[in-house]
PDB file of C-alpha atoms and ligand atoms in Angstrom:
ATOM      1  CA  MET A 297       0.000   0.000   0.000  1.00  0.00           C
ATOM      2  CA  ILE A 298       1.402   3.366  -1.004  1.00  0.00           C
ATOM      3  CA  GLU A 299       0.809   5.907   1.717  1.00  0.00           C
ATOM      4  CA  LYS A 300       2.782   8.964   0.737  1.00  0.00           C
ATOM      5  CA  LEU A 301       2.458   9.961  -2.902  1.00  0.00           C
ATOM      6  CA  PRO A 302       4.497  12.626  -4.656  1.00  0.00           C
ATOM      7  CA  ASN A 303       2.561  15.790  -5.493  1.00  0.00           C
ATOM      8  CA  HIS A 304       4.594  16.304  -8.645  1.00  0.00           C
ATOM      9  CA  LEU A 305       6.050  13.259 -10.398  1.00  0.00           C
ATOM     10  CA  ALA A 306       8.394  13.707 -13.330  1.00  0.00           C
ATOM     11  CA  ILE A 307       9.662  11.146 -15.811  1.00  0.00           C
ATOM     12  CA  ILE A 308      12.603  11.289 -18.179  1.00  0.00           C
ATOM     13  CA  LEU A 309      11.501   8.728 -20.756  1.00  0.00           C
ATOM     14  CA  ASP A 310      14.617   7.049 -22.047  1.00  0.00           C
ATOM     15  CA  GLY A 311      15.653   3.897 -23.836  1.00  0.00           C
ATOM     16  CA  ASN A 312      13.097   3.737 -26.657  1.00  0.00           C
ATOM     17  CA  GLY A 313      15.828   3.388 -29.273  1.00  0.00           C
ATOM     18  CA  ARG A 314      17.745   0.682 -27.393  1.00  0.00           C
ATOM     19  CA  TRP A 315      14.508  -1.193 -26.675  1.00  0.00           C
ATOM     20  CA  ALA A 316      13.859  -1.376 -30.422  1.00  0.00           C
ATOM     21  CA  LYS A 317      17.454  -2.211 -31.343  1.00  0.00           C
ATOM     22  CA  ARG A 318      17.483  -5.114 -28.922  1.00  0.00           C
ATOM     23  CA  ARG A 319      14.517  -6.544 -30.834  1.00  0.00           C
ATOM     24  CA  GLY A 320      16.033  -5.891 -34.251  1.00  0.00           C
ATOM     25  CA  LEU A 321      13.454  -3.172 -34.917  1.00  0.00           C
ATOM     26  CA  PRO A 322      13.946   0.402 -36.182  1.00  0.00           C
ATOM     27  CA  ARG A 323      14.335   3.036 -33.410  1.00  0.00           C
ATOM     28  CA  THR A 324      11.035   4.554 -34.493  1.00  0.00           C
ATOM     29  CA  MET A 325       9.178   1.436 -33.328  1.00  0.00           C
ATOM     30  CA  GLY A 326      10.563   2.075 -29.856  1.00  0.00           C
ATOM     31  CA  HIS A 327       9.071   5.545 -29.948  1.00  0.00           C
ATOM     32  CA  LYS A 328       5.708   4.186 -31.038  1.00  0.00           C
ATOM     33  CA  VAL A 329       5.564   1.564 -28.298  1.00  0.00           C
ATOM     34  CA  GLY A 330       6.956   4.066 -25.752  1.00  0.00           C
ATOM     35  CA  SER A 331       4.246   6.544 -26.651  1.00  0.00           C
ATOM     36  CA  ASP A 332       1.463   4.014 -26.062  1.00  0.00           C
ATOM     37  CA  ARG A 333       3.151   2.920 -22.833  1.00  0.00           C
ATOM     38  CA  PHE A 334       3.227   6.531 -21.671  1.00  0.00           C
ATOM     39  CA  ARG A 335      -0.481   7.001 -22.349  1.00  0.00           C
ATOM     40  CA  ASP A 336      -1.406   4.016 -20.177  1.00  0.00           C
ATOM     41  CA  LEU A 337       1.153   4.834 -17.494  1.00  0.00           C
ATOM     42  CA  SER A 338      -0.046   8.433 -17.243  1.00  0.00           C
ATOM     43  CA  LEU A 339      -3.617   7.265 -16.610  1.00  0.00           C
ATOM     44  CA  ALA A 340      -2.392   4.887 -13.891  1.00  0.00           C
ATOM     45  CA  ILE A 341      -0.519   7.782 -12.275  1.00  0.00           C
ATOM     46  CA  PHE A 342      -3.576  10.035 -12.220  1.00  0.00           C
ATOM     47  CA  HIS A 343      -5.787   7.184 -11.027  1.00  0.00           C
ATOM     48  CA  LEU A 344      -3.507   6.791  -8.011  1.00  0.00           C
ATOM     49  CA  GLY A 345      -4.250  10.412  -7.157  1.00  0.00           C
ATOM     50  CA  ILE A 346      -0.974  12.088  -8.149  1.00  0.00           C
ATOM     51  CA  PRO A 347      -2.012  15.565  -9.321  1.00  0.00           C
ATOM     52  CA  TYR A 348       0.994  16.709 -11.383  1.00  0.00           C
ATOM     53  CA  LEU A 349       2.925  14.721 -13.957  1.00  0.00           C
ATOM     54  CA  SER A 350       5.718  16.111 -16.127  1.00  0.00           C
ATOM     55  CA  ALA A 351       7.216  14.093 -18.966  1.00  0.00           C
ATOM     56  CA  PHE A 352      10.342  14.852 -20.961  1.00  0.00           C
ATOM     57  CA  ILE A 353       9.329  13.811 -24.474  1.00  0.00           C
ATOM     58  CA  PHE A 354      11.665  15.923 -26.628  1.00  0.00           C
ATOM     59  CA  SER A 355      14.594  18.093 -25.638  1.00  0.00           C
ATOM     60  CA  THR A 356      15.930  21.104 -27.513  1.00  0.00           C
ATOM     61  CA  GLU A 357      19.035  18.946 -28.066  1.00  0.00           C
ATOM     62  CA  ASN A 358      17.011  16.098 -29.647  1.00  0.00           C
ATOM     63  CA  PHE A 359      16.920  18.165 -32.860  1.00  0.00           C
ATOM     64  CA  LYS A 360      20.506  16.962 -33.383  1.00  0.00           C
ATOM     65  CA  ARG A 361      19.157  13.511 -34.295  1.00  0.00           C
ATOM     66  CA  ASP A 362      18.706  12.326 -37.904  1.00  0.00           C
ATOM     67  CA  LYS A 363      15.982  14.214 -39.732  1.00  0.00           C
ATOM     68  CA  GLU A 364      14.129  10.979 -40.314  1.00  0.00           C
ATOM     69  CA  GLU A 365      13.854  10.247 -36.594  1.00  0.00           C
ATOM     70  CA  VAL A 366      12.910  13.830 -35.730  1.00  0.00           C
ATOM     71  CA  ASP A 367      10.223  13.835 -38.437  1.00  0.00           C
ATOM     72  CA  TYR A 368       8.877  10.523 -37.165  1.00  0.00           C
ATOM     73  CA  LEU A 369       8.687  11.860 -33.605  1.00  0.00           C
ATOM     74  CA  MET A 370       6.919  15.041 -34.716  1.00  0.00           C
ATOM     75  CA  ASP A 371       4.380  13.010 -36.744  1.00  0.00           C
ATOM     76  CA  LEU A 372       3.893  10.770 -33.721  1.00  0.00           C
ATOM     77  CA  PHE A 373       3.254  13.776 -31.455  1.00  0.00           C
ATOM     78  CA  VAL A 374       0.660  15.219 -33.839  1.00  0.00           C
ATOM     79  CA  ASP A 375      -1.078  11.872 -34.058  1.00  0.00           C
ATOM     80  CA  LYS A 376      -0.872  11.298 -30.309  1.00  0.00           C
ATOM     81  CA  PHE A 377      -2.227  14.713 -29.276  1.00  0.00           C
ATOM     82  CA  LYS A 378      -5.082  14.420 -31.761  1.00  0.00           C
ATOM     83  CA  LYS A 379      -6.022  10.907 -30.694  1.00  0.00           C
ATOM     84  CA  GLU A 380      -5.536  11.347 -26.977  1.00  0.00           C
ATOM     85  CA  ALA A 381      -7.258  14.718 -26.544  1.00  0.00           C
ATOM     86  CA  LYS A 382     -10.619  12.991 -26.025  1.00  0.00           C
ATOM     87  CA  LEU A 383      -9.147  10.471 -23.608  1.00  0.00           C
ATOM     88  CA  TYR A 384      -7.571  13.118 -21.362  1.00  0.00           C
ATOM     89  CA  GLN A 385     -10.726  15.163 -21.630  1.00  0.00           C
ATOM     90  CA  LYS A 386     -12.792  12.203 -20.437  1.00  0.00           C
ATOM     91  CA  GLU A 387     -10.319  11.633 -17.597  1.00  0.00           C
ATOM     92  CA  GLU A 388     -10.520  15.337 -16.639  1.00  0.00           C
ATOM     93  CA  ILE A 389      -6.801  15.829 -17.137  1.00  0.00           C
ATOM     94  CA  ARG A 390      -5.465  19.232 -18.159  1.00  0.00           C
ATOM     95  CA  VAL A 391      -2.715  18.911 -20.775  1.00  0.00           C
ATOM     96  CA  ILE A 392      -0.098  21.654 -20.965  1.00  0.00           C
ATOM     97  CA  PHE A 393       3.335  22.110 -22.528  1.00  0.00           C
ATOM     98  CA  SER A 394       6.695  23.424 -21.443  1.00  0.00           C
ATOM     99  CA  GLY A 395       9.334  24.434 -23.931  1.00  0.00           C
ATOM    100  CA  ARG A 396      10.078  26.786 -26.757  1.00  0.00           C
ATOM    101  CA  ARG A 397       7.627  27.063 -29.631  1.00  0.00           C
ATOM    102  CA  ASP A 398      10.336  28.349 -31.990  1.00  0.00           C
ATOM    103  CA  GLY A 399      11.565  25.602 -34.264  1.00  0.00           C
ATOM    104  CA  LEU A 400       8.456  23.410 -33.982  1.00  0.00           C
ATOM    105  CA  ARG A 401       6.413  22.645 -37.073  1.00  0.00           C
ATOM    106  CA  GLU A 402       3.070  24.398 -37.566  1.00  0.00           C
ATOM    107  CA  ASP A 403       1.087  21.154 -37.434  1.00  0.00           C
ATOM    108  CA  VAL A 404       2.772  20.199 -34.148  1.00  0.00           C
ATOM    109  CA  LEU A 405       1.988  23.605 -32.639  1.00  0.00           C
ATOM    110  CA  HIS A 406      -1.581  23.300 -33.855  1.00  0.00           C
ATOM    111  CA  ALA A 407      -2.060  19.861 -32.266  1.00  0.00           C
ATOM    112  CA  MET A 408      -0.509  21.147 -29.022  1.00  0.00           C
ATOM    113  CA  ASP A 409      -2.826  24.158 -28.982  1.00  0.00           C
ATOM    114  CA  GLU A 410      -5.876  22.016 -29.663  1.00  0.00           C
ATOM    115  CA  ILE A 411      -5.325  19.558 -26.835  1.00  0.00           C
ATOM    116  CA  THR A 412      -4.439  22.427 -24.470  1.00  0.00           C
ATOM    117  CA  GLU A 413      -7.594  24.331 -25.369  1.00  0.00           C
ATOM    118  CA  MET A 414      -9.828  21.282 -25.185  1.00  0.00           C
ATOM    119  CA  THR A 415      -8.610  20.246 -21.727  1.00  0.00           C
ATOM    120  CA  LYS A 416      -7.966  23.647 -20.155  1.00  0.00           C
ATOM    121  CA  ASP A 417     -10.774  23.556 -17.579  1.00  0.00           C
ATOM    122  CA  ASN A 418      -9.954  20.087 -16.251  1.00  0.00           C
ATOM    123  CA  ARG A 419      -8.953  19.900 -12.622  1.00  0.00           C
ATOM    124  CA  ARG A 420      -8.380  16.249 -11.778  1.00  0.00           C
ATOM    125  CA  GLY A 421      -4.735  16.323 -12.797  1.00  0.00           C
ATOM    126  CA  THR A 422      -2.194  18.203 -14.867  1.00  0.00           C
ATOM    127  CA  LEU A 423      -0.058  16.560 -17.514  1.00  0.00           C
ATOM    128  CA  ASN A 424       2.890  18.687 -18.542  1.00  0.00           C
ATOM    129  CA  PHE A 425       4.647  17.576 -21.734  1.00  0.00           C
ATOM    130  CA  CYS A 426       8.158  18.989 -22.012  1.00  0.00           C
ATOM    131  CA  LEU A 427       8.578  19.300 -25.778  1.00  0.00           C
ATOM    132  CA  ASN A 428      11.410  21.238 -27.376  1.00  0.00           C
ATOM    133  CA  TYR A 429      12.339  21.805 -23.760  1.00  0.00           C
ATOM    134  CA  GLY A 430      15.707  22.694 -22.231  1.00  0.00           C
ATOM    135  CA  GLY A 431      16.169  23.486 -18.548  1.00  0.00           C
ATOM    136  CA  GLN A 432      18.829  26.134 -19.033  1.00  0.00           C
ATOM    137  CA  TYR A 433      16.720  27.812 -21.710  1.00  0.00           C
ATOM    138  CA  GLU A 434      13.833  27.835 -19.264  1.00  0.00           C
ATOM    139  CA  ILE A 435      15.986  29.612 -16.675  1.00  0.00           C
ATOM    140  CA  VAL A 436      17.104  32.118 -19.323  1.00  0.00           C
ATOM    141  CA  ASP A 437      13.461  32.700 -20.285  1.00  0.00           C
ATOM    142  CA  MET A 438      12.526  33.121 -16.601  1.00  0.00           C
ATOM    143  CA  ILE A 439      15.185  35.785 -16.149  1.00  0.00           C
ATOM    144  CA  LYS A 440      14.164  37.556 -19.363  1.00  0.00           C
ATOM    145  CA  GLN A 441      10.548  37.638 -18.261  1.00  0.00           C
ATOM    146  CA  PHE A 442      11.459  38.896 -14.803  1.00  0.00           C
ATOM    147  CA  MET A 443      13.648  41.656 -16.215  1.00  0.00           C
ATOM    148  CA  LYS A 444      10.925  42.779 -18.615  1.00  0.00           C
ATOM    149  CA  GLU A 445       8.606  43.401 -15.674  1.00  0.00           C
ATOM    150  CA  ASN A 446      10.943  45.954 -14.100  1.00  0.00           C
ATOM    151  CA  ILE A 447      10.505  44.524 -10.605  1.00  0.00           C
ATOM    152  CA  ASP A 448      13.013  45.520  -7.921  1.00  0.00           C
ATOM    153  CA  PRO A 449      15.662  42.714  -8.118  1.00  0.00           C
ATOM    154  CA  ASP A 450      16.070  42.852  -4.325  1.00  0.00           C
ATOM    155  CA  THR A 451      12.550  41.486  -3.908  1.00  0.00           C
ATOM    156  CA  LEU A 452      13.429  38.294  -5.784  1.00  0.00           C
ATOM    157  CA  THR A 453      13.177  35.033  -3.824  1.00  0.00           C
ATOM    158  CA  PRO A 454      13.345  31.376  -4.892  1.00  0.00           C
ATOM    159  CA  GLU A 455       9.561  31.101  -4.415  1.00  0.00           C
ATOM    160  CA  LEU A 456       8.912  34.176  -6.555  1.00  0.00           C
ATOM    161  CA  LEU A 457      11.116  32.852  -9.322  1.00  0.00           C
ATOM    162  CA  PHE A 458       8.839  29.792  -9.579  1.00  0.00           C
ATOM    163  CA  HIS A 459       6.170  32.112 -10.991  1.00  0.00           C
ATOM    164  CA  TYR A 460       8.411  32.702 -13.987  1.00  0.00           C
ATOM    165  CA  THR A 461       8.879  29.033 -14.865  1.00  0.00           C
ATOM    166  CA  TYR A 462       7.027  28.092 -18.068  1.00  0.00           C
ATOM    167  CA  GLN A 463       3.987  26.656 -16.290  1.00  0.00           C
ATOM    168  CA  ASN A 464       4.376  27.695 -12.644  1.00  0.00           C
ATOM    169  CA  LEU A 465       4.132  24.089 -11.464  1.00  0.00           C
ATOM    170  CA  PRO A 466       5.036  23.032  -7.927  1.00  0.00           C
ATOM    171  CA  PRO A 467       8.496  21.600  -7.211  1.00  0.00           C
ATOM    172  CA  ILE A 468       9.181  18.044  -8.366  1.00  0.00           C
ATOM    173  CA  ASP A 469       9.038  15.487  -5.547  1.00  0.00           C
ATOM    174  CA  LEU A 470      10.072  12.387  -7.443  1.00  0.00           C
ATOM    175  CA  LEU A 471      12.036  12.223 -10.689  1.00  0.00           C
ATOM    176  CA  ILE A 472      12.240   8.883 -12.497  1.00  0.00           C
ATOM    177  CA  ARG A 473      14.691   8.174 -15.303  1.00  0.00           C
ATOM    178  CA  THR A 474      14.558   4.904 -17.196  1.00  0.00           C
ATOM    179  CA  SER A 475      17.198   2.999 -19.216  1.00  0.00           C
ATOM    180  CA  GLY A 476      20.159   3.059 -16.829  1.00  0.00           C
ATOM    181  CA  GLU A 477      21.330   6.615 -17.539  1.00  0.00           C
ATOM    182  CA  TYR A 478      22.226   8.664 -14.481  1.00  0.00           C
ATOM    183  CA  ARG A 479      21.831  12.222 -15.708  1.00  0.00           C
ATOM    184  CA  LEU A 480      19.344  15.071 -15.530  1.00  0.00           C
ATOM    185  CA  SER A 481      20.030  16.015 -19.175  1.00  0.00           C
ATOM    186  CA  ASN A 482      18.913  19.606 -18.688  1.00  0.00           C
ATOM    187  CA  PHE A 483      15.459  18.613 -17.406  1.00  0.00           C
ATOM    188  CA  MET A 484      13.500  20.991 -15.124  1.00  0.00           C
ATOM    189  CA  LEU A 485      16.624  22.099 -13.271  1.00  0.00           C
ATOM    190  CA  TYR A 486      14.929  24.741 -11.152  1.00  0.00           C
ATOM    191  CA  GLN A 487      11.995  22.506 -10.190  1.00  0.00           C
ATOM    192  CA  SER A 488      14.206  19.483  -9.363  1.00  0.00           C
ATOM    193  CA  ALA A 489      16.247  21.196  -6.651  1.00  0.00           C
ATOM    194  CA  TYR A 490      14.969  18.844  -3.909  1.00  0.00           C
ATOM    195  CA  ALA A 491      13.566  16.042  -6.045  1.00  0.00           C
ATOM    196  CA  GLU A 492      14.178  12.468  -4.986  1.00  0.00           C
ATOM    197  CA  LEU A 493      15.900  10.754  -7.897  1.00  0.00           C
ATOM    198  CA  TYR A 494      14.986   7.242  -8.988  1.00  0.00           C
ATOM    199  CA  PHE A 495      16.908   5.423 -11.691  1.00  0.00           C
ATOM    200  CA  THR A 496      16.018   2.102 -13.241  1.00  0.00           C
ATOM    201  CA  ASP A 497      17.694   0.014 -15.963  1.00  0.00           C
ATOM    202  CA  THR A 498      14.316  -0.756 -17.550  1.00  0.00           C
ATOM    203  CA  TYR A 499      13.887   0.758 -21.018  1.00  0.00           C
ATOM    204  CA  PHE A 500      10.878   3.056 -21.135  1.00  0.00           C
ATOM    205  CA  PRO A 501       8.678   0.876 -23.406  1.00  0.00           C
ATOM    206  CA  ASP A 502       8.922  -1.850 -20.727  1.00  0.00           C
ATOM    207  CA  PHE A 503       8.293   0.470 -17.753  1.00  0.00           C
ATOM    208  CA  ASP A 504       4.923  -0.683 -16.510  1.00  0.00           C
ATOM    209  CA  GLU A 505       2.619  -0.151 -13.554  1.00  0.00           C
ATOM    210  CA  SER A 506       4.590  -2.585 -11.378  1.00  0.00           C
ATOM    211  CA  ASP A 507       7.820  -0.628 -12.053  1.00  0.00           C
ATOM    212  CA  LEU A 508       5.929   2.528 -11.149  1.00  0.00           C
ATOM    213  CA  GLU A 509       4.797   0.955  -7.902  1.00  0.00           C
ATOM    214  CA  LYS A 510       8.392   0.017  -7.062  1.00  0.00           C
ATOM    215  CA  ALA A 511       9.507   3.603  -7.606  1.00  0.00           C
ATOM    216  CA  LEU A 512       6.653   4.946  -5.465  1.00  0.00           C
ATOM    217  CA  LEU A 513       7.373   2.483  -2.665  1.00  0.00           C
ATOM    218  CA  GLU A 514      11.005   3.533  -2.637  1.00  0.00           C
ATOM    219  CA  TYR A 515       9.968   7.192  -2.639  1.00  0.00           C
ATOM    220  CA  GLN A 516       7.778   6.800   0.426  1.00  0.00           C
ATOM    221  CA  ASN A 517      10.702   5.305   2.344  1.00  0.00           C
ATOM    222  CA  ARG A 518      13.072   8.122   1.487  1.00  0.00           C
ATOM    223  CA  ASP A 519      13.848  10.499   4.298  1.00  0.00           C
ATOM    224  CA  ARG A 520      13.281  13.968   2.873  1.00  0.00           C
ATOM    225  CA  ARG A 521      14.894  16.596   5.036  1.00  0.00           C
ATOM    226  CA  PHE A 522      15.254  19.503   2.571  1.00  0.00           C
ATOM    227  CA  GLY A 523      18.623  20.298   4.054  1.00  0.00           C
ATOM    228  CA  GLY A 524      17.475  20.125   7.687  1.00  0.00           C
ATOM    229  CA  ALA A 525      18.978  17.840  10.329  1.00  0.00           C
ATOM    230  CA  LYS A 526      17.354  14.681  11.543  1.00  0.00           C
TER     231      LYS A 526
HETATM  232  C1  IPE B 799      13.713   8.453 -25.344  1.00  0.00           C
HETATM  233  O1  IPE B 799      14.322   7.353 -25.936  1.00  0.00           O
HETATM  234  C2  IPE B 799      12.749   9.170 -26.252  1.00  0.00           C
HETATM  235  C3  IPE B 799      13.179  10.514 -26.711  1.00  0.00           C
HETATM  236  C4  IPE B 799      14.228  11.174 -26.283  1.00  0.00           C
HETATM  237  C5  IPE B 799      12.365  11.144 -27.737  1.00  0.00           C
HETATM  238  P1  IPE B 799      15.659   7.513 -26.766  1.00  0.00           P
HETATM  239  O2  IPE B 799      15.306   7.825 -28.187  1.00  0.00           O
HETATM  240  O3  IPE B 799      16.573   8.503 -26.126  1.00  0.00           O
HETATM  241  O4  IPE B 799      16.270   6.047 -26.705  1.00  0.00           O
HETATM  242  P2  IPE B 799      17.806   5.635 -26.554  1.00  0.00           P
HETATM  243  O5  IPE B 799      18.382   6.403 -25.415  1.00  0.00           O
HETATM  244  O6  IPE B 799      18.475   5.986 -27.847  1.00  0.00           O
HETATM  245  O7  IPE B 799      17.759   4.164 -26.314  1.00  0.00           O
HETATM  246 MG1   MG B 800      18.187   8.386 -24.852  1.00  0.00          MG
END
């Protein structure tokens, strides 16, 4: 029984390509299966009662990949947002995005805007897709926004700076990364300051509800002191 749930759970989805390679399949198949896995996993997360979920689905740096793979991912996103808008609407989940719009295709932006608009009044949970997202860019954008408002810099506090993050979400409590990589890879740096980190060797397309439960059980046994003494 899980007693203490994270308020904000974040996942760095990783290992789609290796999952496919291991099966002799093209990398793109890993993305397809990973995308379906994420849909089901996200519903399980909200059904448990976790209110905020952030998912790193495409970094600003992922544009360095082959055009073919990037195009496939963008097509997959368009398809996914179109198909899943109704599902998240039915589940009363608000879908939002973090990242830079510059550099994204028109059809991707359109699909993002449609699912955001359709689900904007939902209050059961918030699903934040980090797409064309980079954590250092977010901090740069936060500072730019703050400076544009001509507020006295001496009034700035860590809490106030949260208001300038892309979506003003609460701090991350638990951050999961799959596929045996032990890095943050520029993901939600400001929001992860006190996140509990959980790493698993499982490739994302294989990360199922029982793996999620394992991560949550470990989280509830962590001693979070936020820098205080015991
Ligand atoms: C994660 O899987 C999905 C995205 C970053 C879009 P990867 O594509 O990074 O898979 P590996 O790391 O190459 O196995
Ligand atoms: Mg990877």
